[in-house]
CSV table of C-alpha atoms in Angstrom, one decimal:
chain,number,residue,atom,x,y,z
Q,1,MET,CA,107.9,49.0,20.7
Q,2,ARG,CA,104.1,48.7,20.8
Q,3,THR,CA,104.1,49.8,24.4
Q,4,MET,CA,106.2,52.9,23.6
Q,5,THR,CA,103.9,53.8,20.7
Q,6,MET,CA,100.9,53.6,23.0
Q,7,CYS,CA,102.5,55.8,25.6
Q,8,LEU,CA,103.5,58.3,23.0
Q,9,THR,CA,99.9,58.3,21.6
Q,10,ALA,CA,98.5,58.8,25.1
Q,11,ALA,CA,100.9,61.7,25.7
Q,12,LEU,CA,99.9,63.4,22.5
Q,13,LEU,CA,96.2,63.1,23.4
Q,14,ILE,CA,96.7,64.4,26.9
Q,15,ALA,CA,99.0,67.3,26.0
Q,16,PRO,CA,96.3,69.5,24.2
Q,17,ALA,CA,94.0,69.0,27.2
Q,18,ALA,CA,96.7,70.1,29.6
Q,19,LEU,CA,97.6,73.1,27.5
Q,20,SER,CA,93.9,74.0,27.2
Q,21,ALA,CA,93.5,73.8,31.0
Q,22,GLN,CA,96.6,76.0,31.5
Q,23,ASP,CA,95.3,78.5,29.0
Q,24,SER,CA,91.9,78.6,30.8
Q,25,THR,CA,93.6,79.1,34.2
Q,26,SER,CA,95.8,81.8,32.8
Q,27,THR,CA,92.9,83.6,31.2
Q,28,ALA,CA,90.9,83.5,34.5
Q,29,LYS,CA,93.9,84.9,36.4
Q,30,ASP,CA,94.3,87.7,33.9
Q,31,GLY,CA,90.6,88.5,34.1
Q,32,SER,CA,90.7,88.6,37.9
Q,33,GLN,CA,93.8,90.8,37.9
Q,34,ALA,CA,92.1,93.2,35.5
Q,35,ARG,CA,89.2,93.5,37.9
Q,36,LEU,CA,91.6,94.2,40.8
Q,37,ASP,CA,93.4,96.8,38.7
Q,38,ALA,CA,90.1,98.4,37.8
Q,39,ALA,CA,89.0,98.5,41.5
Q,40,LEU,CA,92.2,100.1,42.6
Q,41,SER,CA,92.0,102.7,39.8
Q,42,THR,CA,88.3,103.5,40.8
Q,43,ALA,CA,89.3,103.8,44.4
Q,44,LEU,CA,92.1,106.3,43.5
Q,45,GLN,CA,89.7,108.4,41.5
Q,46,ALA,CA,87.0,108.3,44.2
Q,47,GLY,CA,89.5,109.4,46.9
Q,48,VAL,CA,89.4,106.1,48.7
Q,49,PRO,CA,92.8,105.0,50.1
Q,50,VAL,CA,94.0,102.1,47.9
Q,51,SER,CA,95.8,100.7,50.9
Q,52,LEU,CA,92.5,99.5,52.3
Q,53,LEU,CA,92.0,97.4,49.2
Q,54,GLU,CA,95.6,96.3,48.8
Q,55,GLY,CA,95.5,94.9,52.4
Q,56,LYS,CA,92.5,92.8,51.5
Q,57,ILE,CA,94.2,91.5,48.3
Q,58,ALA,CA,97.3,90.6,50.3
Q,59,GLU,CA,95.3,88.8,52.9
Q,60,GLY,CA,93.4,86.8,50.3
Q,61,LYS,CA,96.6,85.7,48.6
Q,62,ALA,CA,98.2,84.8,51.9
Q,63,LYS,CA,95.3,82.5,52.6
Q,64,GLY,CA,95.4,80.9,49.2
Q,65,VAL,CA,91.9,82.3,48.2
Q,66,PRO,CA,91.2,81.9,44.4
Q,67,MET,CA,91.8,85.2,42.5
Q,68,ASP,CA,88.2,85.4,41.3
Q,69,ARG,CA,87.0,85.4,44.9
Q,70,ILE,CA,89.5,87.9,45.9
Q,71,ALA,CA,88.4,90.2,43.1
Q,72,ALA,CA,84.8,89.8,44.1
Q,73,ALA,CA,85.5,90.6,47.7
Q,74,VAL,CA,87.6,93.7,46.7
Q,75,GLU,CA,84.8,95.0,44.5
Q,76,GLN,CA,82.3,94.6,47.3
Q,77,ARG,CA,84.6,96.3,49.7
Q,78,LEU,CA,85.2,99.2,47.3
Q,79,GLU,CA,81.5,99.7,47.0
Q,80,ALA,CA,81.1,99.8,50.8
Q,81,LEU,CA,84.1,102.2,51.1
Q,82,THR,CA,82.7,104.5,48.4
Q,83,ASP,CA,79.3,104.6,50.2
Q,84,ALA,CA,81.0,105.2,53.5
Q,85,HIS,CA,83.1,108.0,52.0
Q,86,ALA,CA,79.9,109.6,50.6
Q,87,ALA,CA,78.1,109.4,54.0
Q,88,LEU,CA,81.0,111.0,55.8
Q,89,MET,CA,81.2,113.8,53.2
Q,90,LYS,CA,77.5,114.3,53.6
Q,91,ALA,CA,78.0,114.6,57.3
Q,92,GLY,CA,80.4,117.4,56.7
Q,93,ILE,CA,83.5,115.4,57.6
Q,94,THR,CA,86.3,116.4,55.2
Q,95,SER,CA,89.1,114.2,56.7
Q,96,THR,CA,89.4,111.0,58.6
Q,97,THR,CA,91.7,108.1,59.2
Q,98,ASP,CA,91.9,104.9,57.2
Q,99,GLY,CA,90.6,103.1,60.2
Q,100,GLN,CA,87.6,105.3,60.7
Q,101,LEU,CA,86.7,105.1,57.0
Q,102,SER,CA,87.1,101.3,57.3
Q,103,VAL,CA,84.7,101.2,60.3
Q,104,ALA,CA,82.2,103.2,58.3
Q,105,ALA,CA,82.5,100.7,55.5
Q,106,ASP,CA,81.9,97.9,57.9
Q,107,ALA,CA,78.6,99.6,58.9
Q,108,VAL,CA,77.6,99.8,55.2
Q,109,GLN,CA,78.3,96.1,54.7
Q,110,ALA,CA,76.4,95.3,57.9
Q,111,GLY,CA,73.3,96.9,56.5
Q,112,VAL,CA,73.4,100.3,58.3
Q,113,SER,CA,71.4,102.8,56.2
Q,114,GLN,CA,73.3,105.8,54.9
Q,115,THR,CA,70.8,108.1,56.7
Q,116,ALA,CA,71.8,106.5,60.0
Q,117,LEU,CA,75.5,106.6,59.2
Q,118,VAL,CA,75.3,110.3,58.3
Q,119,ALA,CA,73.4,111.1,61.4
Q,120,VAL,CA,75.7,109.3,63.8
Q,121,SER,CA,78.8,110.7,62.1
Q,122,LYS,CA,77.4,114.2,62.6
Q,123,ASP,CA,76.4,113.7,66.2
Q,124,ALA,CA,79.6,112.0,67.4
Q,125,SER,CA,82.8,113.9,68.2
Q,126,GLU,CA,86.1,113.0,66.5
Q,127,GLY,CA,87.1,111.0,69.6
Q,128,THR,CA,83.9,109.0,69.8
Q,129,ARG,CA,82.9,108.6,66.1
Q,130,ALA,CA,84.5,105.3,65.5
Q,131,VAL,CA,83.0,103.7,68.6
Q,132,ALA,CA,79.6,105.2,67.9
Q,133,ILE,CA,79.6,103.8,64.4
Q,134,ALA,CA,80.9,100.4,65.6
Q,135,VAL,CA,78.1,100.2,68.2
Q,136,LEU,CA,75.5,101.2,65.6
Q,137,THR,CA,76.8,98.5,63.3
Q,138,ASP,CA,76.7,95.9,66.0
Q,139,LEU,CA,73.1,96.8,66.9
Q,140,VAL,CA,72.0,96.5,63.2
Q,141,ALA,CA,73.9,93.2,62.9
Q,142,GLN,CA,71.9,91.9,65.8
Q,143,GLY,CA,68.7,92.5,63.9
Q,144,GLN,CA,67.6,96.0,64.9
Q,145,ALA,CA,66.4,98.5,62.2
Q,146,SER,CA,68.9,101.3,61.5
Q,147,ALA,CA,66.5,104.0,62.9
Q,148,GLN,CA,66.0,102.1,66.1
Q,149,ALA,CA,69.7,101.5,66.6
Q,150,LEU,CA,70.5,105.1,65.8
Q,151,GLU,CA,68.1,106.3,68.6
Q,152,GLN,CA,70.0,104.2,71.1
Q,153,VAL,CA,73.4,105.4,70.0
Q,154,GLN,CA,72.3,109.1,69.9
Q,155,ALA,CA,70.8,108.8,73.4
Q,156,ALA,CA,74.1,107.4,74.7
Q,157,LEU,CA,76.1,110.1,72.9
Q,158,ALA,CA,73.9,112.7,74.6
Q,159,HIS,CA,75.0,111.3,78.0
Q,160,GLY,CA,78.7,111.3,77.2
Q,161,PRO,CA,81.5,108.8,76.4
Q,162,ASP,CA,80.8,106.7,79.4
Q,163,ALA,CA,77.3,106.0,78.4
Q,164,LEU,CA,78.4,105.1,74.9
Q,165,ALA,CA,81.0,102.8,76.3
Q,166,ASN,CA,78.4,101.1,78.5
Q,167,LEU,CA,76.1,100.7,75.5
Q,168,GLY,CA,78.9,99.2,73.5
Q,169,ALA,CA,79.6,96.8,76.4
Q,170,GLN,CA,76.0,95.7,76.5
Q,171,VAL,CA,75.8,95.2,72.8
Q,172,ALA,CA,79.0,93.2,72.9
Q,173,GLY,CA,77.7,91.1,75.8
Q,174,ARG,CA,74.6,90.2,73.8
Q,175,SER,CA,76.7,89.2,70.8
Q,176,GLN,CA,78.8,87.1,73.2
Q,177,ILE,CA,75.7,85.3,74.4
Q,178,ASP,CA,74.2,84.9,70.9
Q,179,ALA,CA,77.5,83.4,69.6
Q,180,GLY,CA,78.0,81.2,72.6
Q,181,LEU,CA,81.4,82.5,73.2
Q,182,GLY,CA,83.2,82.3,76.5
Q,183,ALA,CA,85.4,85.4,76.4
Q,184,GLY,CA,86.8,88.1,74.3
Q,185,ALA,CA,83.7,89.6,72.8
Q,186,ALA,CA,83.4,92.4,75.3
Q,187,GLY,CA,86.1,94.5,73.5
Q,188,GLY,CA,84.2,94.6,70.2
Q,189,ALA,CA,83.5,98.3,70.0
Q,190,GLU,CA,87.0,99.1,71.4
Q,191,ALA,CA,88.6,97.0,68.7
Q,192,HIS,CA,86.7,98.9,66.1
Q,193,ALA,CA,87.8,102.2,67.6
Q,194,GLY,CA,91.4,101.0,67.7
Q,195,ALA,CA,91.3,100.7,63.9
Q,196,GLY,CA,90.9,104.4,63.8
Q,197,ILE,CA,94.6,105.0,64.5
Q,198,GLY,CA,96.4,105.9,61.3
Q,199,ALA,CA,97.1,108.4,58.6
Q,200,GLU,CA,94.4,111.0,57.9
Q,201,VAL,CA,92.4,110.6,54.7
Q,202,ASN,CA,91.4,113.9,53.0
Q,203,LEU,CA,87.8,113.4,51.9
Q,204,GLY,CA,87.6,116.7,50.1
Q,205,SER,CA,84.9,119.3,50.4
Q,206,PRO,CA,81.4,118.2,51.3
Q,207,LYS,CA,78.9,118.6,48.5
Q,208,PRO,CA,75.9,120.9,49.2
Q,209,ASN,CA,72.6,119.0,49.8
């Protein structure tokens, strides 16, 4: 009888703590979901495809990433996509694909200045834009200033697609050496370009400077 009483007492003491922990977890999840809903709503209003954020959410959930971290990553990505959207608009580009917008957002997150992103978007043709932005991104990621990296990409663009491809291969090769990888890095720029296949995104009308 005494043992049963002790067990009952212990259970009564533990129950409130367990309920409190469940409430705390539920509140945190609700807060993270509210942040995700707000991010998707903001993207919709800004003309940014919500699919680019929904994919990130699905990926995080599949990997078991905590909801608060998923929310933070989605908010950061939304900011990059919004900045990329603004840069493309400033360059006079009124429509693009999900993949091309995503490549431009990668550039923003890598530290490419908006000035450089606008310039390379203007200079590159529709067929070379994704690769040009990807190469610019890789150069900046390797430590070059945006202006210096832009000069190299613009010089390559002036000599045609082959020169741009060669520059991309050189940049990828340097990344391969820096990372100590054996193989597979040489297709970096092409992989970025491949992401450009998809439905067109209407960016609207560019705003006057």
